[in-house]
Every structure is written in C-alpha cells, then in structure tokens.
mmCIF file of C-alpha atoms (C1' of nucleotides) in Angstrom:
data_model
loop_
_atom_site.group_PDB
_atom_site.id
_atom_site.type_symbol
_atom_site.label_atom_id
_atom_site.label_comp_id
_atom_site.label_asym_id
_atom_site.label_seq_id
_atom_site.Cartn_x
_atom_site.Cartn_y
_atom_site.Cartn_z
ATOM 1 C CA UNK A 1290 9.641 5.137 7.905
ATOM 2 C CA UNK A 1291 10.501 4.724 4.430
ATOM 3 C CA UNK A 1292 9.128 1.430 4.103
ATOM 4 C CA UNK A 1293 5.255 2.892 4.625
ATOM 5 C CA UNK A 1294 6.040 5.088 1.165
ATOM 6 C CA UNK A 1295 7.702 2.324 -0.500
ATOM 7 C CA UNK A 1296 4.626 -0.415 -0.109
ATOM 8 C CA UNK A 1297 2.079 2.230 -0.087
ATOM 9 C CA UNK A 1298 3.539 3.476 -3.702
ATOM 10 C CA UNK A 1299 3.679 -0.542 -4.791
ATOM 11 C CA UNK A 1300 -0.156 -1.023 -3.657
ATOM 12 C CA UNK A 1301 -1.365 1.159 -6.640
ATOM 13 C CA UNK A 1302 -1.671 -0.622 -9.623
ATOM 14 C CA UNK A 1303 -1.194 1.938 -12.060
ATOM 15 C CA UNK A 1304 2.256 2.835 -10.161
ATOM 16 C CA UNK A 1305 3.499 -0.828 -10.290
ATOM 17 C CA UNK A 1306 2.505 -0.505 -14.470
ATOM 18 C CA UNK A 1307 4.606 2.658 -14.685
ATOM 19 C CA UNK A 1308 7.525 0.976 -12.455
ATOM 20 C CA UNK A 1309 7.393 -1.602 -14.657
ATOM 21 C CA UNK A 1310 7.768 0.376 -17.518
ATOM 22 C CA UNK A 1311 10.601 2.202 -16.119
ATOM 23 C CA UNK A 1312 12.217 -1.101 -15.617
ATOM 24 C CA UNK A 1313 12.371 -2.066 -19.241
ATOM 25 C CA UNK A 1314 14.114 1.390 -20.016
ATOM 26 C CA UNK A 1315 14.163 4.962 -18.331
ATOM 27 C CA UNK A 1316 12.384 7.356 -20.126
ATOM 28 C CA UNK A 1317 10.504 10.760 -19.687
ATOM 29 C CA UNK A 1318 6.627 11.692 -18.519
ATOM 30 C CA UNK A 1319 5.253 12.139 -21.620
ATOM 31 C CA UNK A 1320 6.870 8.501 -23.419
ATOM 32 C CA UNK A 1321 5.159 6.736 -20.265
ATOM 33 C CA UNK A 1322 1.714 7.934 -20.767
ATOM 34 C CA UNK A 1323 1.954 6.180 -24.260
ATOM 35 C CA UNK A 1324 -0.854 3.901 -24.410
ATOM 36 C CA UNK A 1325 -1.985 4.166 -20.459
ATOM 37 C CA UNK A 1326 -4.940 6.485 -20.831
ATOM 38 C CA UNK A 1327 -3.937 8.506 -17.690
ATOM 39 C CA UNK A 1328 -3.880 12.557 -17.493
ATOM 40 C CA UNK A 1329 -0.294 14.194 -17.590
ATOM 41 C CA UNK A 1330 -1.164 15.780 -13.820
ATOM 42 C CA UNK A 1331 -2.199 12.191 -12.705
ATOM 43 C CA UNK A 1332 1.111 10.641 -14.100
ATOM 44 C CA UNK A 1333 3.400 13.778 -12.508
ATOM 45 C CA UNK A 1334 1.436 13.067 -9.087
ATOM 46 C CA UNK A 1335 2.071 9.051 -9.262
ATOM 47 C CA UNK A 1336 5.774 9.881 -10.283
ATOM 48 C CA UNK A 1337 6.171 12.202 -7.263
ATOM 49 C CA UNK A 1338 5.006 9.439 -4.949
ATOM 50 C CA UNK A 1339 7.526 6.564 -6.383
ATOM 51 C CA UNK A 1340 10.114 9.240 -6.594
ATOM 52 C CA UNK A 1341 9.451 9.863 -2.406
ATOM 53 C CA UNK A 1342 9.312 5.905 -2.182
ATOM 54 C CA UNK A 1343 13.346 6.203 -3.728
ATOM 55 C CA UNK A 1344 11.385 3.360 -6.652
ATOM 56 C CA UNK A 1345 12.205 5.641 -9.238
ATOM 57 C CA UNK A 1346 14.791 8.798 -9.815
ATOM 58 C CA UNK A 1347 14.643 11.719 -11.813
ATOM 59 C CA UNK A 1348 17.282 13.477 -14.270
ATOM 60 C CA UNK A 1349 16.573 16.785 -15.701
ATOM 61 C CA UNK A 1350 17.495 16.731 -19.705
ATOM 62 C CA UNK A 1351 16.159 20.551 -21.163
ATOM 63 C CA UNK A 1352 13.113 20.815 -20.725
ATOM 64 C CA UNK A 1353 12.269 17.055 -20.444
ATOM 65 C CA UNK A 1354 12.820 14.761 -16.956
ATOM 66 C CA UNK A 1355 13.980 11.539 -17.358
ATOM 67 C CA UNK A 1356 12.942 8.377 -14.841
ATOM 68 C CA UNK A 1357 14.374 5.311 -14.248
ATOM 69 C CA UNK A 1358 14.877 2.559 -11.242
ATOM 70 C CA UNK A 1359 15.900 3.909 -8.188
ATOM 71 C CA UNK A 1360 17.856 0.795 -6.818
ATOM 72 C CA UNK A 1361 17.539 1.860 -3.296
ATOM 73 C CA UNK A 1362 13.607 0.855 -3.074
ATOM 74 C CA UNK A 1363 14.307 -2.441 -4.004
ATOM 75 C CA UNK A 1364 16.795 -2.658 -2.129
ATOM 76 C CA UNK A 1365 14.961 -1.427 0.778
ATOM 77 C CA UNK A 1366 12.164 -4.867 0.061
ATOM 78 C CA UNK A 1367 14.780 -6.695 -0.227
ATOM 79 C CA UNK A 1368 16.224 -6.148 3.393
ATOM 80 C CA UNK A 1369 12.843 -5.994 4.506
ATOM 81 C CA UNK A 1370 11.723 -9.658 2.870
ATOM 82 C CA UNK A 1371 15.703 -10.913 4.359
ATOM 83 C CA UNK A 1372 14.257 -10.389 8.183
ATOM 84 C CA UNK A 1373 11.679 -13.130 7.127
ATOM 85 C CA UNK A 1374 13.815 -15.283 5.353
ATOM 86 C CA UNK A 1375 13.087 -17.941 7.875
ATOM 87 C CA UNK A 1376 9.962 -18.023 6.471
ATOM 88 C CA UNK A 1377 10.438 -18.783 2.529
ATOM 89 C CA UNK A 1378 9.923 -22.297 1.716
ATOM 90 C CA UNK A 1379 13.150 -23.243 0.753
ATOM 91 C CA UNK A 1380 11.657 -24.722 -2.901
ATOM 92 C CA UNK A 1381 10.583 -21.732 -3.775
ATOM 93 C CA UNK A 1382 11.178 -21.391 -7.406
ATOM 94 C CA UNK A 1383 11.824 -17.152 -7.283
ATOM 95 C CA UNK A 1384 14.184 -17.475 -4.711
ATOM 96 C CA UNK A 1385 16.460 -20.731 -6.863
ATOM 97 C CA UNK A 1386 15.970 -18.101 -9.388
ATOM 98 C CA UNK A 1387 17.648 -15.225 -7.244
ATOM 99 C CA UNK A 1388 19.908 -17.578 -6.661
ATOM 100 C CA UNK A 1389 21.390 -18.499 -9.434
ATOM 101 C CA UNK A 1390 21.785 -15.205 -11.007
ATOM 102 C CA UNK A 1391 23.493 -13.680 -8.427
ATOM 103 C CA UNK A 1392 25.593 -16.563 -8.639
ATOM 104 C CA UNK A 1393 27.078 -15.318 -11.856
ATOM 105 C CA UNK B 462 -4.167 -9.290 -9.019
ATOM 106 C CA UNK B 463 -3.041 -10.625 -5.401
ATOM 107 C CA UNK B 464 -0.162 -8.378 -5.396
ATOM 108 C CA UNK B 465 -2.118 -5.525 -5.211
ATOM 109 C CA UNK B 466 -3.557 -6.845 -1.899
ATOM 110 C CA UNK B 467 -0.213 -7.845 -0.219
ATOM 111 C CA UNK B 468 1.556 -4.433 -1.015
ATOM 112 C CA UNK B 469 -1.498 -2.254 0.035
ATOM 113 C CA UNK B 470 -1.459 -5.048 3.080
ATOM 114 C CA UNK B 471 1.782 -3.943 4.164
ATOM 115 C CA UNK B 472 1.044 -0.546 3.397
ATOM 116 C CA UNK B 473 -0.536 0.225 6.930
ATOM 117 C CA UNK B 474 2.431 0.211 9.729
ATOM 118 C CA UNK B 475 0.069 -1.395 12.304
ATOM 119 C CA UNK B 476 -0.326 -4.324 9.767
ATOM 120 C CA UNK B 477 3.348 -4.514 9.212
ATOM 121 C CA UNK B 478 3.881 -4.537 13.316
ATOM 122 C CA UNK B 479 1.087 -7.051 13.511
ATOM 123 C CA UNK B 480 3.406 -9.134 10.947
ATOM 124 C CA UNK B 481 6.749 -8.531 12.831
ATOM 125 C CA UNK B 482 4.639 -9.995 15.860
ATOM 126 C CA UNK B 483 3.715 -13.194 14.399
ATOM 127 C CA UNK B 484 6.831 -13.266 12.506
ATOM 128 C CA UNK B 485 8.553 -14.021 15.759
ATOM 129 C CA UNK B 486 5.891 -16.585 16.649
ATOM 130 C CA UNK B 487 2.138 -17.815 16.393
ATOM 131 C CA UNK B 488 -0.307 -16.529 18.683
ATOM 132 C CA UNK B 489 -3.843 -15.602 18.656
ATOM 133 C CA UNK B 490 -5.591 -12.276 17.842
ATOM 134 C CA UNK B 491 -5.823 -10.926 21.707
ATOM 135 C CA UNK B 492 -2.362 -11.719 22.628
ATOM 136 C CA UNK B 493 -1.479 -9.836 19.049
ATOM 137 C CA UNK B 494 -3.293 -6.764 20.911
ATOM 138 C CA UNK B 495 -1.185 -6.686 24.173
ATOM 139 C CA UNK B 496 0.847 -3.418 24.295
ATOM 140 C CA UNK B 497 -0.475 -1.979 21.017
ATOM 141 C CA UNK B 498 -3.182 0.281 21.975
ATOM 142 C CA UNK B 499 -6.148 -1.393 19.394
ATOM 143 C CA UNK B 500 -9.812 -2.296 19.571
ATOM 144 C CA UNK B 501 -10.605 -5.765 19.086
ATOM 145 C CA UNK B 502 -12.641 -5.507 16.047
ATOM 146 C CA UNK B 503 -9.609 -3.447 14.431
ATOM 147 C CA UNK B 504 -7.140 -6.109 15.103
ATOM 148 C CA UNK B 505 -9.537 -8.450 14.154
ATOM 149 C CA UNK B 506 -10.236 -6.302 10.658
ATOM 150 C CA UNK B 507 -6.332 -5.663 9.889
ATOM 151 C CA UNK B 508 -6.040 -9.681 10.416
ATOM 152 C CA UNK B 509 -8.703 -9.517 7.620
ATOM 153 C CA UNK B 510 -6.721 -7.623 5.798
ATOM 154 C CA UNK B 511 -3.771 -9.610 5.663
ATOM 155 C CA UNK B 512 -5.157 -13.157 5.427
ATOM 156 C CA UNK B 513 -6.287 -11.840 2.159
ATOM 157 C CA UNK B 514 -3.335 -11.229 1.118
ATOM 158 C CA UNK B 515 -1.962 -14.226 1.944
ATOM 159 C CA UNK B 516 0.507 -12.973 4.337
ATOM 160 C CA UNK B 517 -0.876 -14.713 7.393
ATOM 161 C CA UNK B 518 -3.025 -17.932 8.151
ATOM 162 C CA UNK B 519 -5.696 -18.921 10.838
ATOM 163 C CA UNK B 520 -5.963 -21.744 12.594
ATOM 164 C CA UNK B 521 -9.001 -22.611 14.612
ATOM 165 C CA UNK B 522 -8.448 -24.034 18.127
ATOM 166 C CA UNK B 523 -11.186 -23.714 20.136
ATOM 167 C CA UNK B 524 -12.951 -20.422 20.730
ATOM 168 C CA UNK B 525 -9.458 -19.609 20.008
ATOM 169 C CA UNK B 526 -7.896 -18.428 16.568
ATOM 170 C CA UNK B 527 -4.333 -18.960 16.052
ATOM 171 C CA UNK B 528 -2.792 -16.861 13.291
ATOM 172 C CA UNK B 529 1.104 -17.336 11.956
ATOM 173 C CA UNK B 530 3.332 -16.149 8.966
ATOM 174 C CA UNK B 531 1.668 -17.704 5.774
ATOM 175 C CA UNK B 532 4.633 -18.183 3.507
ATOM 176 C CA UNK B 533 2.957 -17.781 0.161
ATOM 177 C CA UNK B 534 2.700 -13.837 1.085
ATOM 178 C CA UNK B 535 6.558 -13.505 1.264
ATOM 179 C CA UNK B 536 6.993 -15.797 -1.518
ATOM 180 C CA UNK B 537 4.983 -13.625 -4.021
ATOM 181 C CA UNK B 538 6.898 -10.315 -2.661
ATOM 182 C CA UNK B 539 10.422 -12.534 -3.191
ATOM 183 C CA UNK B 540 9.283 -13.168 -6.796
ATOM 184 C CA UNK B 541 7.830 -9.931 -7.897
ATOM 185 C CA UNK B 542 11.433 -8.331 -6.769
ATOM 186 C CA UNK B 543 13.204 -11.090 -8.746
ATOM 187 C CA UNK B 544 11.734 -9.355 -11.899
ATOM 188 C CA UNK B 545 13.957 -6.212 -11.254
ATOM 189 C CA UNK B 546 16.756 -7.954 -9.897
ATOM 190 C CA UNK B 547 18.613 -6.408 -12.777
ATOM 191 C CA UNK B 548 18.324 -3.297 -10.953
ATOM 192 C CA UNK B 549 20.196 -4.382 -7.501
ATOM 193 C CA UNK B 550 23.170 -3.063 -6.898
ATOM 194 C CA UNK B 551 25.872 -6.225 -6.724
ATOM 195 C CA UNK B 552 26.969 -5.214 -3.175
ATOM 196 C CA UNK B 553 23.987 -5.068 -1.293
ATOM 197 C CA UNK B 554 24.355 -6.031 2.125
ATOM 198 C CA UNK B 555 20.796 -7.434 2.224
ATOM 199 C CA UNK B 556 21.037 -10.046 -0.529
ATOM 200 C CA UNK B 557 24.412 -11.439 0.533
ATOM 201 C CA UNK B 558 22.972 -12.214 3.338
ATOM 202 C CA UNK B 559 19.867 -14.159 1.673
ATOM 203 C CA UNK B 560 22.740 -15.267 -0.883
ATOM 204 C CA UNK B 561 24.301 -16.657 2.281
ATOM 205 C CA UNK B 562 21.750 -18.093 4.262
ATOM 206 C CA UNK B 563 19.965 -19.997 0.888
ATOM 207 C CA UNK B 564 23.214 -21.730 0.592
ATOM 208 C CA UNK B 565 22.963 -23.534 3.772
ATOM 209 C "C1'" DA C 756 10.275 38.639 -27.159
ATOM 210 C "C1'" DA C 757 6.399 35.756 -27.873
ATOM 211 C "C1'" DT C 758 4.922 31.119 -28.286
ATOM 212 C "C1'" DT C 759 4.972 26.446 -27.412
ATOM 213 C "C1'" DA C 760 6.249 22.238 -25.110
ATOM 214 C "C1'" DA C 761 7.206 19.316 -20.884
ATOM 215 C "C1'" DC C 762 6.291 19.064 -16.522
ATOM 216 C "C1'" DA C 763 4.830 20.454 -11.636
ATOM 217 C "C1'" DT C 764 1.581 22.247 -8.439
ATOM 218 C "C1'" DA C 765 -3.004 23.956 -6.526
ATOM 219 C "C1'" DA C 766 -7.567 23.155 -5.398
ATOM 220 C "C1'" DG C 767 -11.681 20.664 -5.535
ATOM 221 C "C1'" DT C 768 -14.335 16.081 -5.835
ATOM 222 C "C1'" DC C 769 -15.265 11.377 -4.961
ATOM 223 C "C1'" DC C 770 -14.314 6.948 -3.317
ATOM 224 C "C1'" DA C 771 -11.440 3.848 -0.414
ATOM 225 C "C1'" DT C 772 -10.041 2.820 4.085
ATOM 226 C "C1'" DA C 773 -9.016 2.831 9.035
ATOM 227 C "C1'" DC C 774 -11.365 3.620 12.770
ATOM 228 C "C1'" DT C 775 -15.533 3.627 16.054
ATOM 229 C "C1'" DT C 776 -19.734 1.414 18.625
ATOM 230 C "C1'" DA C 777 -22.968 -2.180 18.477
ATOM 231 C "C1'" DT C 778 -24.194 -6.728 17.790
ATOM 232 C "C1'" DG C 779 -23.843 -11.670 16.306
ATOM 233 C "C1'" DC C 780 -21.952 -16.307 16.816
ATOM 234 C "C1'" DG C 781 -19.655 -20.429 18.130
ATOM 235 C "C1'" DA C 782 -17.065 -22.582 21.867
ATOM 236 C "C1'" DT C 783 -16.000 -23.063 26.783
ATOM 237 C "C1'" DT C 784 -17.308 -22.575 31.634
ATOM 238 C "C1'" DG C 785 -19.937 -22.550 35.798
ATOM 239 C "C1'" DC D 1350 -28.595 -24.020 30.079
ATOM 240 C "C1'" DA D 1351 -27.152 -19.537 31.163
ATOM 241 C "C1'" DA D 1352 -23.241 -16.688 31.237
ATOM 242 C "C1'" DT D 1353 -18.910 -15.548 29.421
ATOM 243 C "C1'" DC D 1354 -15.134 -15.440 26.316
ATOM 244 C "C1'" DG D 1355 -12.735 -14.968 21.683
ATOM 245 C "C1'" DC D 1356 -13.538 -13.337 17.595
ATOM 246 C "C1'" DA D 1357 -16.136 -11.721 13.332
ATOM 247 C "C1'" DT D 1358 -19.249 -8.661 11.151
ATOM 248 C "C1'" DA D 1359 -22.368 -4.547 10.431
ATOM 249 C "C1'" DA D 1360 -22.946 0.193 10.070
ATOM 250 C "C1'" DG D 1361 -21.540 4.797 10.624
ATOM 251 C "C1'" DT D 1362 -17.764 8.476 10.532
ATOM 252 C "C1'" DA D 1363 -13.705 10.831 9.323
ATOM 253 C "C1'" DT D 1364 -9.454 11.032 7.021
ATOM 254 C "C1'" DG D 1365 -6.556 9.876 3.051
ATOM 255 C "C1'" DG D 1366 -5.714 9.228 -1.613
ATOM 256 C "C1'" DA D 1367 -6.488 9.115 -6.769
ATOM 257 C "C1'" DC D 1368 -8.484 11.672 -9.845
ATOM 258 C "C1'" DT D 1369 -10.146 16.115 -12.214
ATOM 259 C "C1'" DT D 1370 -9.586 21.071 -14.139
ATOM 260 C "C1'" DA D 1371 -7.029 25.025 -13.848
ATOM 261 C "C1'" DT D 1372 -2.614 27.474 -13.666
ATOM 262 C "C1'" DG D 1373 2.446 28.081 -12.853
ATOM 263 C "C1'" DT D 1374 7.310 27.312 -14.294
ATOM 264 C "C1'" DT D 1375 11.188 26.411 -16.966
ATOM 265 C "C1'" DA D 1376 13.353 25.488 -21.335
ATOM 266 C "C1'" DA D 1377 13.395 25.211 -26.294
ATOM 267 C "C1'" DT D 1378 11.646 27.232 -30.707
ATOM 268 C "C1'" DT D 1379 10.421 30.758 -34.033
#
DNA sequence: AATTAACATAAGTCCATACTTATGCGATTG
DNA sequence: CAATCGCATAAGTATGGACTTATGTTAATT
C-alpha cells in the first residue's frame, strides 16, 4: 500500500521542507542541506523515504545524485483526494484554482 | 502547522479505513468498530486523532456520538497539492475526472 | 595510486505513537 | 436511583521512527 509511504513521508515536516525545495528546482543532497541545519546521514535517510513514497526521484550525475518531483506521488493524492470529491465544498478556493489552470 | 496533523492522520491505514467508512456515510464510533477487529478506546483514540486534524467531525446525539467526513480536512490536502500542480502530468486519469466532475 | 568529495548504510539512542487494561463520565433505561 | 450503555481519558508497554556517530562506496582530483 503505497499510499501508507506516501502520507507517512508527507507527515514529517522536515520532508515536506525538502519536497518543497525540490519543487522549486531539482538539485543534489548536499545544495538541499543549504541553510536547513540537518546532518548529511539525516538528509540521505529522509531522501530514501520520499524516494520509496515515488515524491521524489533520483538521477546519478558523477559522483553527485540529483532529486527532483516524482509526479507519480502526487498523482497518487490526487486519485486518492478524487474518491472524496463528493466531499469538497464546491467554493473551495484551491480547487477554482485547480481548475482553472488545468483549464489552460 | 495543521498539515502536519492531517498527513501523519492519514498516515496510519486503520485511520484511513476508519475514513473510507464514514466517507460512505455518518455513523457513530461502535458501528465504526463492526468487522474491524479494535478496542473501543483505540477507535475512540484514532477518532482523536483525526478530529484533530480536521478530517472528521462529532456530533453529539445522546449518549451517542455521531462522527462524518469534515470537509476542511480534504480541502487543506486539495490545496497543499495545488502548490505542485506544476508537477502533474497533463494526462492523469485522476484529475480529469475531478476536472470533470467540478464542471458539473 | 592516493586522496578527497558526495552520498549511502549500519548501529545505537531517544522520543513519539499505537496499543493495552482500567477507570471516569454523561445520558438512557429499568 | 441504580444499573447500563456509549464513549473518553489515564497510565503503562512495546514498537517504530528520527536522529546521532561511525564507516563503506563510488567517482573525481591530484
């Protein structure tokens, strides 16, 4: 059940910061740790656990690794949130937001 | 930081299955427990749980409690994703159908 | 070839959490 | 009003998870 490692990996806070990060740009390890005060074994170990939730993908470059989004995790909430959809108040201002780009 | 609660919420797959219940209707914390193989005060402490994070309401009646989907849960998880929705993949079966159901 | 750099992995520690049993509490029932 | 029912809470236990300090591995650098 891929959905446990998916909202288990989101429920850490410094792993939503890092996902975040990864969202503005992929980059390697060592460029994430900028300015997060967190040990290079403690960022490897978070990356391992978003990489198993498919949040975030690796590609090997030399000697460095390089993450970014993995689409499929999203993906993933967003076919879980759909099964609820009959539960979203429809003025929502996210979802008119959703909306409209995917409109484009 | 309430999305910290609802993602470690839905972290635990008996929470999630106690969602799916009420997600197919209201009903009160001992019906939630028939076929599920859970102690009262467990049921009682995952309900806990997820009324923190917004993800589920009470409602007294009685001696009983009524608890159903609390909309404000899914509504936070449907905006957090719309930050990344950069990162969806255009053909994703998932969002055409919340594309097509929204349109209604 | 030896060193260094980027990252992963191993093992141990400490705290969070999911459970248990026991008990409390308010609302119905007899 | 005493007993019971539906549920919450308290307290203890055991497992999981986020960290630490080594150490390993692979690739670039000299």
């Amino acid at each position: 059940m891929i959905e446990n490692e998916i909202f288990r990996a989101l429920g850490d806070p410094t792993r939503r910061t890092i996902f975040e990060k990864l969202a503005a740009g992929g980059m390697n390890a060592s460029a994430l740790r900028d300015g997060m005060e967190i040990s290079q074994p403690a960022m490897s170990q978070h990356l391992s656990v978003l990489r198993n939730a498919r949040l975030v993908r690796e590609e090997r470059q030399g000697r460095f690794v390089n993450y970014e989004v993995d689409p499929q995790g999203l993906a993933l909430i967003a076919r879980w949130l759909a099964k609820y959809r009959a539960y979203w108040p429809a003025r929502i201002d996210a979802l008119k937001i959703m909306l409209k780009d995917m409109d484009q």
